[in-house]
Amino acid sequence: MGKRIGTEVSIAVAEAVKLARVDVISAYPITPQTHIVEDLSQIVANGELEAAFIPVESEHSAMSAAVGAAATGARVYTATSAQGLALMHEILFIASSLRLPMVMTVANRSLSGPISIWNDHSDIMAERDIGWIQIFGENGQEIFDLTIAAFRIAEDKRVLLPVCVNMDGFILTHMIEPIEVPDQELVDRFLPPFEPAMKLDPANPVTMGPVGVPEIYTEAKKQCDVALTNSKPVIEEVLQQWAEIFGRKYSLIEKNGTESAETVFVTMGSLGETVMTAIEELNAEGQSVGQVRIRLWRPFPKEEFKQAIKGVKRLIVIDRALCPGSTSGPVAAEIKALLYEESEKPEVINVIAGLGGRDVTRKDFKTMLDMALKGEFKDDYTIWGVRSHAE
Amino acid sequence: MQYPAWEDLELGAAITTPGNASNLKTGDWRSSVPVLDEDKCVKCGLCAVYCPEFCIAEDEEGFYRPDLYYCKGCGICAVECPKEAIKMQREGE
Ligand code: SF4
Ligand code: SF4
């Protein structure tokens, strides 16, 4: 089944989109997403994929065209990053509120300013409440797999929502990794042709996106909120089927390190791999430390997260985005709110790390653990690695 | 009018019954109602042309009269009538 190839992860994502047999790709190039759409345009131009590639003039148009195409019942893909995602902003809400399945890769990059093309999660965190399913991958194979699985999730009749797969810019997009690319036949078995629940059809006219008068708007929002919340078991089911066919199992929340660890690092995205090697070394030194990776960010897997951190004394939550003027970074805020009702809850230390492509290494995690054990984190959140005249 | 529970809304709050705008009682919005002075009216039909609800139609006598199910009381007909044959009157007066 399939073949294992050494490839840049962006090229692998393009391959995944091809294997998913999308009908429409509507995208505008932006660093570090460029290689994905560049490669896709080539694949379409070469006739390797029968799809319409719409080279739009902006990301606002990219998402608008994606919405229009999805409304006609097409299987739709797009990809963007940072300023591009921000330019899509208003249309992202429309895609989810129209309940249109589609898949978007976000090559996570810092939002300007100052201008930065490097990696953090400020772009997607600014779009946290768009009502999309939001997944974070940790390595190339995972991104490849989740990209195909995302179509199944989005198109499931019990879901019917757009899905955003987050991959860290450069760290994943430009990494060359061995990736197992399955045969088309196997992918076809996993991902049947898209059968839209509703589409624009002159024979059966419908109005999509009418005004939601005050008597309707609240109910429309409720419908989307319930759909997003209820997508969680379907996502689990689809990932289980993925495991059965392709042999790689992805859980919504993943745990590593010492069983019943005292201190647990919480991460999303590729930093989880760095944490994994750091805690391996720390465990070897006898430190009681583990890690929890959040793979599904929206809907937030509340029960699974609580289960994963049961009995833990201390969480070090790594945020890759800043919530200026808030109580903590977005991930820590989520976790603190989730734990509020619990009678026994861990201390939550929040470290904002790796902003704008600043490297976060194993050594950083070891220092964080050391500081945490000494009780040196005093503030609501700590911006890691800031040069300062203080102290 | 009975509004649906959220469970009964169509997917994405879509409208699946084409042309259902004709059920919408815009007459509910009205606070003033156009009243025609038949002595002044010259039956030119300009009021019907200007009415944004297209709710003014000619009757058997040739007068132009609004359908109050749709007339929203905007007063455009009264402004546009060249003979000042339409007066807007507060509802219920
Ligand atoms: S515009 Fe005035 S004069 Fe002409 S038909 Fe209407 S009410 Fe009569
Ligand atoms: S008041 Fe407005 S809506 Fe009513 S008949 Fe006159 S123009 Fe039409």
Short mmCIF file of C-alpha atoms and ligand atoms in Angstrom, two decimals:
data_model
loop_
_atom_site.label_atom_id
_atom_site.label_comp_id
_atom_site.label_asym_id
_atom_site.label_seq_id
_atom_site.Cartn_x
_atom_site.Cartn_y
_atom_site.Cartn_z
CA MET A 1 0.00 0.00 0.00
CA GLY A 2 1.36 3.33 -1.11
CA LYS A 3 4.94 4.47 -1.00
CA ARG A 4 7.21 6.21 1.45
CA ILE A 5 8.89 9.25 -0.06
CA GLY A 6 11.16 12.00 1.15
CA THR A 7 9.35 15.22 0.40
CA GLU A 8 8.80 18.74 1.56
CA VAL A 9 5.68 18.74 3.70
CA SER A 10 4.01 21.45 1.57
CA ILE A 11 4.39 19.24 -1.51
CA ALA A 12 2.92 16.36 0.49
CA VAL A 13 -0.08 18.51 1.43
CA ALA A 14 -0.64 19.27 -2.26
CA GLU A 15 -0.46 15.54 -2.92
CA ALA A 16 -3.02 14.91 -0.15
CA VAL A 17 -5.37 17.44 -1.73
CA LYS A 18 -4.93 15.74 -5.09
CA LEU A 19 -5.66 12.33 -3.55
CA ALA A 20 -8.79 13.85 -2.00
CA ARG A 21 -9.96 14.58 -5.57
CA VAL A 22 -11.02 18.15 -4.88
CA ASP A 23 -13.16 19.92 -7.48
CA VAL A 24 -12.14 23.49 -6.78
CA ILE A 25 -8.99 25.09 -5.41
CA SER A 26 -9.23 28.79 -4.81
CA ALA A 27 -6.14 30.35 -3.31
CA TYR A 28 -3.76 33.25 -3.26
CA PRO A 29 -0.08 32.63 -2.58
CA ILE A 30 1.45 33.85 0.66
CA THR A 31 4.63 32.85 2.47
CA PRO A 32 4.95 30.21 3.95
CA GLN A 33 1.91 28.59 2.33
CA THR A 34 3.15 29.28 -1.23
CA HIS A 35 4.59 25.88 -2.09
CA ILE A 36 1.28 24.16 -1.42
CA VAL A 37 -0.75 26.19 -3.91
CA GLU A 38 2.13 26.49 -6.36
CA ASP A 39 2.33 22.74 -6.50
CA LEU A 40 -1.42 22.36 -6.76
CA SER A 41 -1.63 24.77 -9.67
CA GLN A 42 1.00 22.69 -11.41
CA ILE A 43 -0.83 19.45 -10.65
CA VAL A 44 -4.02 20.91 -12.15
CA ALA A 45 -2.18 22.40 -15.15
CA ASN A 46 -0.52 19.04 -15.82
CA GLY A 47 -3.93 17.42 -15.93
CA GLU A 48 -3.13 15.17 -12.97
CA LEU A 49 -6.18 16.45 -11.14
CA GLU A 50 -9.46 17.35 -12.73
CA ALA A 51 -10.21 20.50 -10.79
CA ALA A 52 -10.78 24.18 -11.28
CA PHE A 53 -7.87 26.21 -9.94
CA ILE A 54 -9.05 29.76 -9.32
CA PRO A 55 -6.08 32.12 -9.08
CA VAL A 56 -7.91 34.90 -7.26
CA GLU A 57 -6.64 38.44 -6.64
CA SER A 58 -6.76 38.32 -2.82
CA GLU A 59 -7.53 36.03 0.09
CA HIS A 60 -10.86 37.76 0.58
CA SER A 61 -11.73 36.55 -2.90
CA ALA A 62 -10.14 33.16 -2.27
CA MET A 63 -12.51 32.49 0.61
CA SER A 64 -15.46 34.07 -1.21
CA ALA A 65 -14.89 31.83 -4.22
CA ALA A 66 -14.49 28.84 -1.91
CA VAL A 67 -17.86 29.63 -0.32
CA GLY A 68 -19.50 30.01 -3.72
CA ALA A 69 -17.98 26.79 -5.03
CA ALA A 70 -18.91 24.82 -1.91
CA ALA A 71 -22.46 26.13 -2.22
CA THR A 72 -22.72 24.49 -5.65
CA GLY A 73 -21.77 21.16 -4.09
CA ALA A 74 -18.09 21.11 -5.05
CA ARG A 75 -15.34 19.69 -2.88
CA VAL A 76 -13.26 22.76 -2.10
CA TYR A 77 -9.76 23.42 -0.80
CA THR A 78 -7.84 26.55 0.03
CA ALA A 79 -4.74 27.47 2.00
CA THR A 80 -3.41 30.63 3.52
CA SER A 81 -1.35 32.22 6.25
CA ALA A 82 -1.19 35.24 8.58
CA GLN A 83 -2.25 38.45 6.74
CA GLY A 84 -4.00 36.29 4.17
CA LEU A 85 -6.09 34.61 6.84
CA ALA A 86 -6.83 38.01 8.35
CA LEU A 87 -8.01 39.24 4.95
CA MET A 88 -10.40 36.27 4.78
CA HIS A 89 -11.80 37.16 8.20
CA GLU A 90 -15.40 38.15 7.44
CA ILE A 91 -15.95 35.35 4.93
CA LEU A 92 -14.68 32.67 7.34
CA PHE A 93 -17.75 33.25 9.51
CA ILE A 94 -19.98 33.01 6.46
CA ALA A 95 -18.53 29.65 5.41
CA SER A 96 -19.35 28.10 8.78
CA SER A 97 -22.71 29.79 9.20
CA LEU A 98 -23.78 28.50 5.77
CA ARG A 99 -22.66 25.05 6.98
CA LEU A 100 -20.42 24.57 3.95
CA PRO A 101 -17.85 21.79 4.13
CA MET A 102 -14.39 22.75 2.86
CA VAL A 103 -10.82 22.29 3.96
CA MET A 104 -8.25 25.01 4.52
CA THR A 105 -4.62 24.64 5.46
CA VAL A 106 -3.27 27.46 7.57
CA ALA A 107 0.52 27.66 7.44
CA ASN A 108 0.73 29.38 10.80
CA ARG A 109 2.67 32.62 10.71
CA SER A 110 2.84 35.69 12.94
CA LEU A 111 0.54 38.55 12.17
CA SER A 112 2.24 41.85 11.41
CA GLY A 113 3.45 44.10 12.90
CA PRO A 114 6.23 44.25 12.97
CA ILE A 115 6.25 42.45 9.66
CA SER A 116 7.15 38.84 10.21
CA ILE A 117 6.97 35.87 7.91
CA TRP A 118 7.94 33.47 10.69
CA ASN A 119 5.98 31.05 12.74
CA ASP A 120 3.64 31.45 15.68
CA HIS A 121 -0.11 31.00 16.18
CA SER A 122 -1.23 34.63 16.24
CA ASP A 123 -2.94 34.27 12.85
CA ILE A 124 -5.32 31.46 13.79
CA MET A 125 -5.87 32.69 17.34
CA ALA A 126 -7.25 35.92 15.89
CA GLU A 127 -9.77 33.67 14.07
CA ARG A 128 -10.56 31.47 17.04
CA ASP A 129 -14.30 32.11 16.95
CA ILE A 130 -15.01 31.59 13.24
CA GLY A 131 -17.03 28.46 13.99
CA TRP A 132 -14.72 26.14 12.03
CA ILE A 133 -13.31 22.84 13.21
CA GLN A 134 -9.68 23.63 13.99
CA ILE A 135 -6.99 20.97 14.08
CA PHE A 136 -3.27 21.31 14.84
CA GLY A 137 -0.78 18.86 13.37
CA GLU A 138 2.64 18.15 14.79
CA ASN A 139 4.65 16.66 11.92
CA GLY A 140 4.49 16.16 8.19
CA GLN A 141 2.85 12.75 8.16
CA GLU A 142 0.22 13.95 10.56
CA ILE A 143 -0.54 17.03 8.46
CA PHE A 144 -0.76 14.85 5.35
CA ASP A 145 -3.12 12.38 7.02
CA LEU A 146 -5.27 15.01 8.70
CA THR A 147 -5.66 16.95 5.45
CA ILE A 148 -7.38 13.97 3.80
CA ALA A 149 -9.31 13.08 6.95
CA ALA A 150 -10.49 16.70 7.20
CA PHE A 151 -12.60 16.28 4.04
CA ARG A 152 -14.36 13.26 5.53
CA ILE A 153 -15.01 15.16 8.75
CA ALA A 154 -16.24 18.30 7.01
CA GLU A 155 -18.56 16.43 4.65
CA ASP A 156 -20.08 14.06 7.20
CA LYS A 157 -23.84 14.73 7.26
CA ARG A 158 -23.67 15.01 11.05
CA VAL A 159 -21.06 17.77 10.76
CA LEU A 160 -21.26 19.89 7.58
CA LEU A 161 -18.74 22.47 8.66
CA PRO A 162 -15.48 23.83 7.27
CA VAL A 163 -12.27 22.43 8.72
CA CYS A 164 -9.00 24.25 9.19
CA VAL A 165 -5.78 22.22 9.48
CA ASN A 166 -3.00 24.21 11.13
CA MET A 167 0.63 23.52 10.30
CA ASP A 168 3.50 25.58 11.65
CA GLY A 169 4.97 27.81 8.96
CA PHE A 170 8.48 26.87 7.80
CA ILE A 171 9.00 24.46 10.70
CA LEU A 172 6.55 22.11 8.98
CA THR A 173 5.77 23.68 5.60
CA HIS A 174 9.40 23.74 4.48
CA MET A 175 10.60 20.62 6.28
CA ILE A 176 11.64 17.60 4.24
CA GLU A 177 10.34 14.43 5.84
CA PRO A 178 9.73 10.83 4.92
CA ILE A 179 6.02 10.64 4.26
CA GLU A 180 3.91 7.63 3.49
CA VAL A 181 1.67 8.44 0.55
CA PRO A 182 -1.17 5.93 0.21
CA ASP A 183 -2.58 4.59 -3.05
CA GLN A 184 -5.45 6.47 -4.62
CA GLU A 185 -7.63 3.39 -4.32
CA LEU A 186 -7.23 3.31 -0.57
CA VAL A 187 -7.96 7.01 -0.24
CA ASP A 188 -11.07 6.55 -2.40
CA ARG A 189 -12.21 3.83 -0.03
CA PHE A 190 -11.78 6.17 2.92
CA LEU A 191 -13.15 9.29 1.21
CA PRO A 192 -16.19 8.68 -1.00
CA PRO A 193 -17.35 11.36 -3.47
CA PHE A 194 -18.91 14.39 -1.81
CA GLU A 195 -22.68 14.34 -1.58
CA PRO A 196 -23.81 17.79 -0.50
CA ALA A 197 -26.74 18.02 1.89
CA MET A 198 -27.87 21.21 0.19
CA LYS A 199 -26.63 22.96 -2.92
CA LEU A 200 -27.46 25.69 -5.36
CA ASP A 201 -29.53 23.99 -8.01
CA PRO A 202 -31.88 25.74 -10.47
CA ALA A 203 -34.21 22.72 -10.34
CA ASN A 204 -34.48 23.02 -6.56
CA PRO A 205 -34.02 26.68 -5.74
CA VAL A 206 -32.85 27.67 -2.27
CA THR A 207 -31.64 30.95 -0.83
CA MET A 208 -28.37 30.57 1.04
CA GLY A 209 -27.30 33.31 3.37
CA PRO A 210 -30.50 35.34 3.69
CA VAL A 211 -30.86 38.06 6.31
CA GLY A 212 -31.11 36.67 9.83
CA VAL A 213 -33.66 39.02 11.35
CA PRO A 214 -33.54 39.33 15.17
CA GLU A 215 -36.15 36.56 15.39
CA ILE A 216 -33.85 34.14 13.48
CA TYR A 217 -30.21 35.15 14.10
CA THR A 218 -29.98 33.61 17.58
CA GLU A 219 -31.42 30.28 16.41
CA ALA A 220 -29.07 30.26 13.40
CA LYS A 221 -26.10 30.76 15.73
CA LYS A 222 -27.38 28.04 18.04
CA GLN A 223 -27.53 25.63 15.11
CA CYS A 224 -23.87 26.29 14.22
CA ASP A 225 -22.72 26.07 17.83
CA VAL A 226 -24.44 22.72 18.33
CA ALA A 227 -23.05 21.43 15.02
CA LEU A 228 -19.51 22.34 16.06
CA THR A 229 -19.86 20.83 19.53
CA ASN A 230 -21.46 17.68 18.14
CA SER A 231 -18.70 17.22 15.57
CA LYS A 232 -16.33 15.88 18.25
CA PRO A 233 -17.51 12.24 18.29
CA VAL A 234 -17.63 12.24 14.48
CA ILE A 235 -14.04 13.49 14.33
CA GLU A 236 -13.03 10.67 16.67
CA GLU A 237 -14.92 8.16 14.55
CA VAL A 238 -13.31 9.37 11.31
CA LEU A 239 -9.84 9.28 12.85
CA GLN A 240 -10.56 5.76 14.08
CA GLN A 241 -11.48 4.72 10.54
CA TRP A 242 -8.30 6.36 9.33
CA ALA A 243 -6.36 4.24 11.80
CA GLU A 244 -8.10 1.08 10.61
CA ILE A 245 -7.29 1.73 6.96
CA PHE A 246 -3.92 3.48 7.18
CA GLY A 247 -2.60 2.22 10.49
CA ARG A 248 -1.93 5.59 12.11
CA LYS A 249 -4.08 6.58 15.06
CA TYR A 250 -4.69 10.19 16.00
CA SER A 251 -6.45 11.04 19.23
CA LEU A 252 -7.93 14.41 20.04
CA ILE A 253 -5.64 14.80 23.02
CA GLU A 254 -2.36 12.95 23.26
CA LYS A 255 -0.27 12.12 26.31
CA ASN A 256 3.42 11.32 26.62
CA GLY A 257 5.97 10.93 29.37
CA THR A 258 5.83 9.61 32.91
CA GLU A 259 2.53 8.03 33.95
CA SER A 260 0.99 10.24 36.65
CA ALA A 261 3.56 12.97 36.03
CA GLU A 262 3.64 15.86 38.50
CA THR A 263 4.29 18.49 35.84
CA VAL A 264 2.81 18.41 32.38
CA PHE A 265 3.63 20.60 29.39
CA VAL A 266 0.65 21.51 27.20
CA THR A 267 1.32 22.40 23.56
CA MET A 268 -0.33 22.65 20.17
CA GLY A 269 1.48 22.10 16.88
CA SER A 270 5.08 21.23 16.14
CA LEU A 271 6.49 22.36 19.50
CA GLY A 272 5.02 19.13 20.86
CA GLU A 273 7.86 17.24 19.13
CA THR A 274 10.48 19.38 20.87
CA VAL A 275 8.72 18.87 24.19
CA MET A 276 8.65 15.15 23.52
CA THR A 277 12.44 14.92 23.21
CA ALA A 278 12.91 17.28 26.17
CA ILE A 279 10.77 15.17 28.47
CA GLU A 280 12.43 11.97 27.30
CA GLU A 281 15.69 13.40 28.59
CA LEU A 282 14.05 14.77 31.72
CA ASN A 283 12.37 11.43 32.41
CA ALA A 284 15.75 9.73 32.04
CA GLU A 285 17.04 12.11 34.70
CA GLY A 286 14.20 10.97 36.92
CA GLN A 287 11.99 14.07 36.60
CA SER A 288 8.27 13.48 36.93
CA VAL A 289 7.22 15.29 33.79
CA GLY A 290 4.90 14.57 30.92
CA GLN A 291 3.17 16.27 28.04
CA VAL A 292 -0.30 16.76 26.68
CA ARG A 293 -0.78 17.74 23.07
CA ILE A 294 -3.99 19.36 21.97
CA ARG A 295 -4.69 18.14 18.45
CA LEU A 296 -8.27 19.35 18.26
CA TRP A 297 -8.61 23.00 19.27
CA ARG A 298 -12.20 23.56 18.12
CA PRO A 299 -14.43 22.05 19.33
CA PHE A 300 -12.30 21.90 22.45
CA PRO A 301 -12.18 18.28 23.72
CA LYS A 302 -13.10 19.20 27.28
CA GLU A 303 -13.62 15.74 28.76
CA GLU A 304 -10.57 14.26 27.05
CA PHE A 305 -8.40 17.09 28.30
CA LYS A 306 -9.63 16.80 31.88
CA GLN A 307 -9.07 13.05 31.74
CA ALA A 308 -5.54 13.50 30.40
CA ILE A 309 -4.45 15.80 33.23
CA LYS A 310 -6.15 13.98 36.10
CA GLY A 311 -3.99 14.08 39.21
CA VAL A 312 -1.39 16.42 37.66
CA LYS A 313 0.00 19.01 40.08
CA ARG A 314 1.23 21.58 37.63
CA LEU A 315 0.54 22.50 34.02
CA ILE A 316 2.97 24.54 31.97
CA VAL A 317 0.79 25.74 29.13
CA ILE A 318 2.70 27.01 26.12
CA ASP A 319 0.92 29.63 24.07
CA ARG A 320 2.22 30.69 20.67
CA ALA A 321 0.14 33.86 20.63
CA LEU A 322 -0.38 36.82 22.87
CA CYS A 323 -3.74 38.10 24.12
CA PRO A 324 -2.64 41.64 24.95
CA GLY A 325 -4.23 42.98 28.10
CA SER A 326 -5.80 39.66 28.98
CA THR A 327 -5.32 37.24 31.87
CA SER A 328 -3.26 34.77 29.80
CA GLY A 329 -2.65 33.42 26.32
CA PRO A 330 -5.57 31.87 24.45
CA VAL A 331 -4.79 28.23 25.25
CA ALA A 332 -4.16 28.90 28.94
CA ALA A 333 -7.34 30.99 29.15
CA GLU A 334 -9.27 28.08 27.70
CA ILE A 335 -7.78 25.63 30.17
CA LYS A 336 -8.23 27.88 33.18
CA ALA A 337 -11.88 28.40 32.30
CA LEU A 338 -12.32 24.66 31.83
CA LEU A 339 -10.78 23.86 35.21
CA TYR A 340 -12.64 26.53 37.16
CA GLU A 341 -15.45 24.18 38.19
CA GLU A 342 -13.12 21.35 39.20
CA SER A 343 -12.61 20.83 42.92
CA GLU A 344 -9.08 19.54 42.41
CA LYS A 345 -7.14 21.46 39.87
CA PRO A 346 -3.49 21.89 39.00
CA GLU A 347 -1.51 25.08 39.15
CA VAL A 348 -1.57 26.60 35.65
CA ILE A 349 1.63 28.31 34.53
CA ASN A 350 1.36 30.12 31.22
CA VAL A 351 4.39 30.72 29.03
CA ILE A 352 4.04 32.62 25.77
CA ALA A 353 6.88 31.22 23.71
CA GLY A 354 8.15 31.19 20.16
CA LEU A 355 6.59 34.43 19.01
CA GLY A 356 7.46 35.53 15.47
CA GLY A 357 9.68 32.53 14.78
CA ARG A 358 11.80 32.75 17.94
CA ASP A 359 13.31 29.31 18.48
CA VAL A 360 12.12 27.26 21.42
CA THR A 361 14.51 24.43 22.21
CA ARG A 362 14.69 21.46 24.55
CA LYS A 363 16.87 23.58 26.82
CA ASP A 364 14.07 26.15 27.10
CA PHE A 365 11.65 23.50 28.32
CA LYS A 366 14.17 22.26 30.86
CA THR A 367 14.64 25.82 32.12
CA MET A 368 10.86 26.26 32.28
CA LEU A 369 10.52 23.11 34.36
CA ASP A 370 13.31 24.22 36.65
CA MET A 371 11.71 27.63 37.17
CA ALA A 372 8.29 26.06 37.73
CA LEU A 373 9.66 23.72 40.41
CA LYS A 374 11.29 26.69 42.14
CA GLY A 375 8.07 28.68 41.96
CA GLU A 376 9.66 31.40 39.88
CA PHE A 377 6.71 32.06 37.58
CA LYS A 378 4.96 34.87 39.42
CA ASP A 379 2.92 36.63 36.72
CA ASP A 380 -0.35 35.61 35.05
CA TYR A 381 1.75 34.81 32.00
CA THR A 382 5.39 35.06 31.07
CA ILE A 383 6.63 36.08 27.65
CA TRP A 384 9.55 33.72 27.18
CA GLY A 385 13.01 34.87 26.21
CA VAL A 386 12.41 38.62 26.29
CA ARG A 387 15.65 40.57 26.55
CA SER A 388 15.32 43.08 29.35
CA HIS A 389 17.34 45.36 31.61
CA ALA A 390 15.31 44.12 34.59
CA GLU A 391 16.68 41.49 37.03
CA MET B 1 -46.07 34.95 12.91
CA GLN B 2 -44.62 31.75 14.39
CA TYR B 3 -40.81 31.60 14.18
CA PRO B 4 -39.12 28.19 14.05
CA ALA B 5 -37.19 26.62 16.92
CA TRP B 6 -33.48 26.31 16.16
CA GLU B 7 -33.88 22.58 15.50
CA ASP B 8 -36.37 23.33 12.73
CA LEU B 9 -34.24 25.89 10.91
CA GLU B 10 -32.96 24.73 7.54
CA LEU B 11 -29.25 23.97 7.23
CA GLY B 12 -27.34 27.25 7.50
CA ALA B 13 -30.67 29.08 7.95
CA ALA B 14 -31.30 28.71 4.21
CA ILE B 15 -34.67 29.51 2.66
CA THR B 16 -35.95 26.45 0.85
CA THR B 17 -39.35 27.74 -0.21
CA PRO B 18 -38.71 30.03 -3.19
CA GLY B 19 -40.80 33.16 -3.43
CA ASN B 20 -41.87 33.08 0.20
CA ALA B 21 -41.23 36.82 0.47
CA SER B 22 -44.86 37.23 -0.64
CA ASN B 23 -45.89 35.85 2.77
CA LEU B 24 -44.02 38.57 4.60
CA LYS B 25 -46.54 41.02 6.02
CA THR B 26 -44.66 44.28 5.59
CA GLY B 27 -47.94 45.98 6.51
CA ASP B 28 -46.93 45.19 10.12
CA TRP B 29 -44.24 47.85 9.91
CA ARG B 30 -46.70 50.66 9.14
CA SER B 31 -47.32 53.56 11.52
CA SER B 32 -49.03 55.79 8.92
CA VAL B 33 -51.45 54.80 6.22
CA PRO B 34 -51.93 56.52 2.85
CA VAL B 35 -55.44 57.96 2.43
CA LEU B 36 -56.64 58.87 -1.07
CA ASP B 37 -58.66 61.99 -1.86
CA GLU B 38 -60.67 60.79 -4.84
CA ASP B 39 -61.59 64.36 -5.81
CA LYS B 40 -57.95 65.29 -6.39
CA CYS B 41 -56.76 62.04 -7.96
CA VAL B 42 -56.37 62.13 -11.76
CA LYS B 43 -55.69 58.35 -11.98
CA CYS B 44 -52.24 58.86 -13.47
CA GLY B 45 -50.78 55.82 -11.67
CA LEU B 46 -47.51 57.53 -10.70
CA CYS B 47 -47.96 56.46 -7.06
CA ALA B 48 -48.00 52.81 -8.20
CA VAL B 49 -44.77 53.34 -10.12
CA TYR B 50 -42.97 54.83 -7.13
CA CYS B 51 -44.28 52.49 -4.42
CA PRO B 52 -41.24 50.43 -3.26
CA GLU B 53 -43.50 47.55 -2.23
CA PHE B 54 -45.25 47.44 -5.63
CA CYS B 55 -48.43 47.16 -3.63
CA ILE B 56 -50.54 49.82 -5.38
CA ALA B 57 -52.90 48.52 -8.08
CA GLU B 58 -55.70 49.98 -10.16
CA ASP B 59 -59.22 49.14 -8.98
CA GLU B 60 -62.41 48.75 -11.11
CA GLU B 61 -63.08 52.50 -10.99
CA GLY B 62 -59.53 53.29 -12.16
CA PHE B 63 -58.30 54.55 -8.80
CA TYR B 64 -54.91 53.41 -7.55
CA ARG B 65 -55.13 51.81 -4.08
CA PRO B 66 -52.53 50.17 -1.84
CA ASP B 67 -52.80 46.60 -0.59
CA LEU B 68 -52.51 47.19 3.14
CA TYR B 69 -51.09 43.69 3.74
CA TYR B 70 -47.88 45.01 2.15
CA CYS B 71 -48.08 48.83 2.43
CA LYS B 72 -45.37 49.71 4.94
CA GLY B 73 -46.42 53.33 5.33
CA CYS B 74 -43.27 54.87 3.87
CA GLY B 75 -45.18 57.83 2.41
CA ILE B 76 -43.36 57.83 -0.92
CA CYS B 77 -46.64 57.71 -2.82
CA ALA B 78 -47.87 60.80 -0.96
CA VAL B 79 -44.68 62.73 -1.82
CA GLU B 80 -44.63 61.67 -5.46
CA CYS B 81 -48.32 62.26 -6.25
CA PRO B 82 -48.38 65.32 -8.56
CA LYS B 83 -51.87 66.25 -7.35
CA GLU B 84 -51.24 65.90 -3.61
CA ALA B 85 -54.14 63.47 -3.58
CA ILE B 86 -52.57 61.22 -0.92
CA LYS B 87 -52.29 62.19 2.76
CA MET B 88 -50.48 60.06 5.30
CA GLN B 89 -52.58 59.50 8.39
CA ARG B 90 -51.35 58.04 11.71
CA GLU B 91 -52.57 54.47 12.14
CA GLY B 92 -55.65 54.33 14.33
CA GLU B 93 -56.54 58.02 13.95
S1 SF4 C 1 -50.18 59.64 -8.18
FE1 SF4 C 1 -51.83 60.79 -7.20
S2 SF4 C 1 -53.06 61.43 -8.88
FE2 SF4 C 1 -51.79 59.83 -9.70
S3 SF4 C 1 -53.02 58.00 -9.39
FE3 SF4 C 1 -51.78 58.16 -7.59
S4 SF4 C 1 -53.03 59.30 -6.16
FE4 SF4 C 1 -53.95 59.55 -8.13
S1 SF4 C 2 -47.01 54.35 1.79
FE1 SF4 C 2 -45.25 53.48 0.74
S2 SF4 C 2 -45.67 51.31 0.75
FE2 SF4 C 2 -47.60 52.29 1.21
S3 SF4 C 2 -48.57 52.52 -0.73
FE3 SF4 C 2 -47.47 54.41 -0.37
S4 SF4 C 2 -45.52 54.11 -1.37
FE4 SF4 C 2 -46.46 52.08 -1.18
#
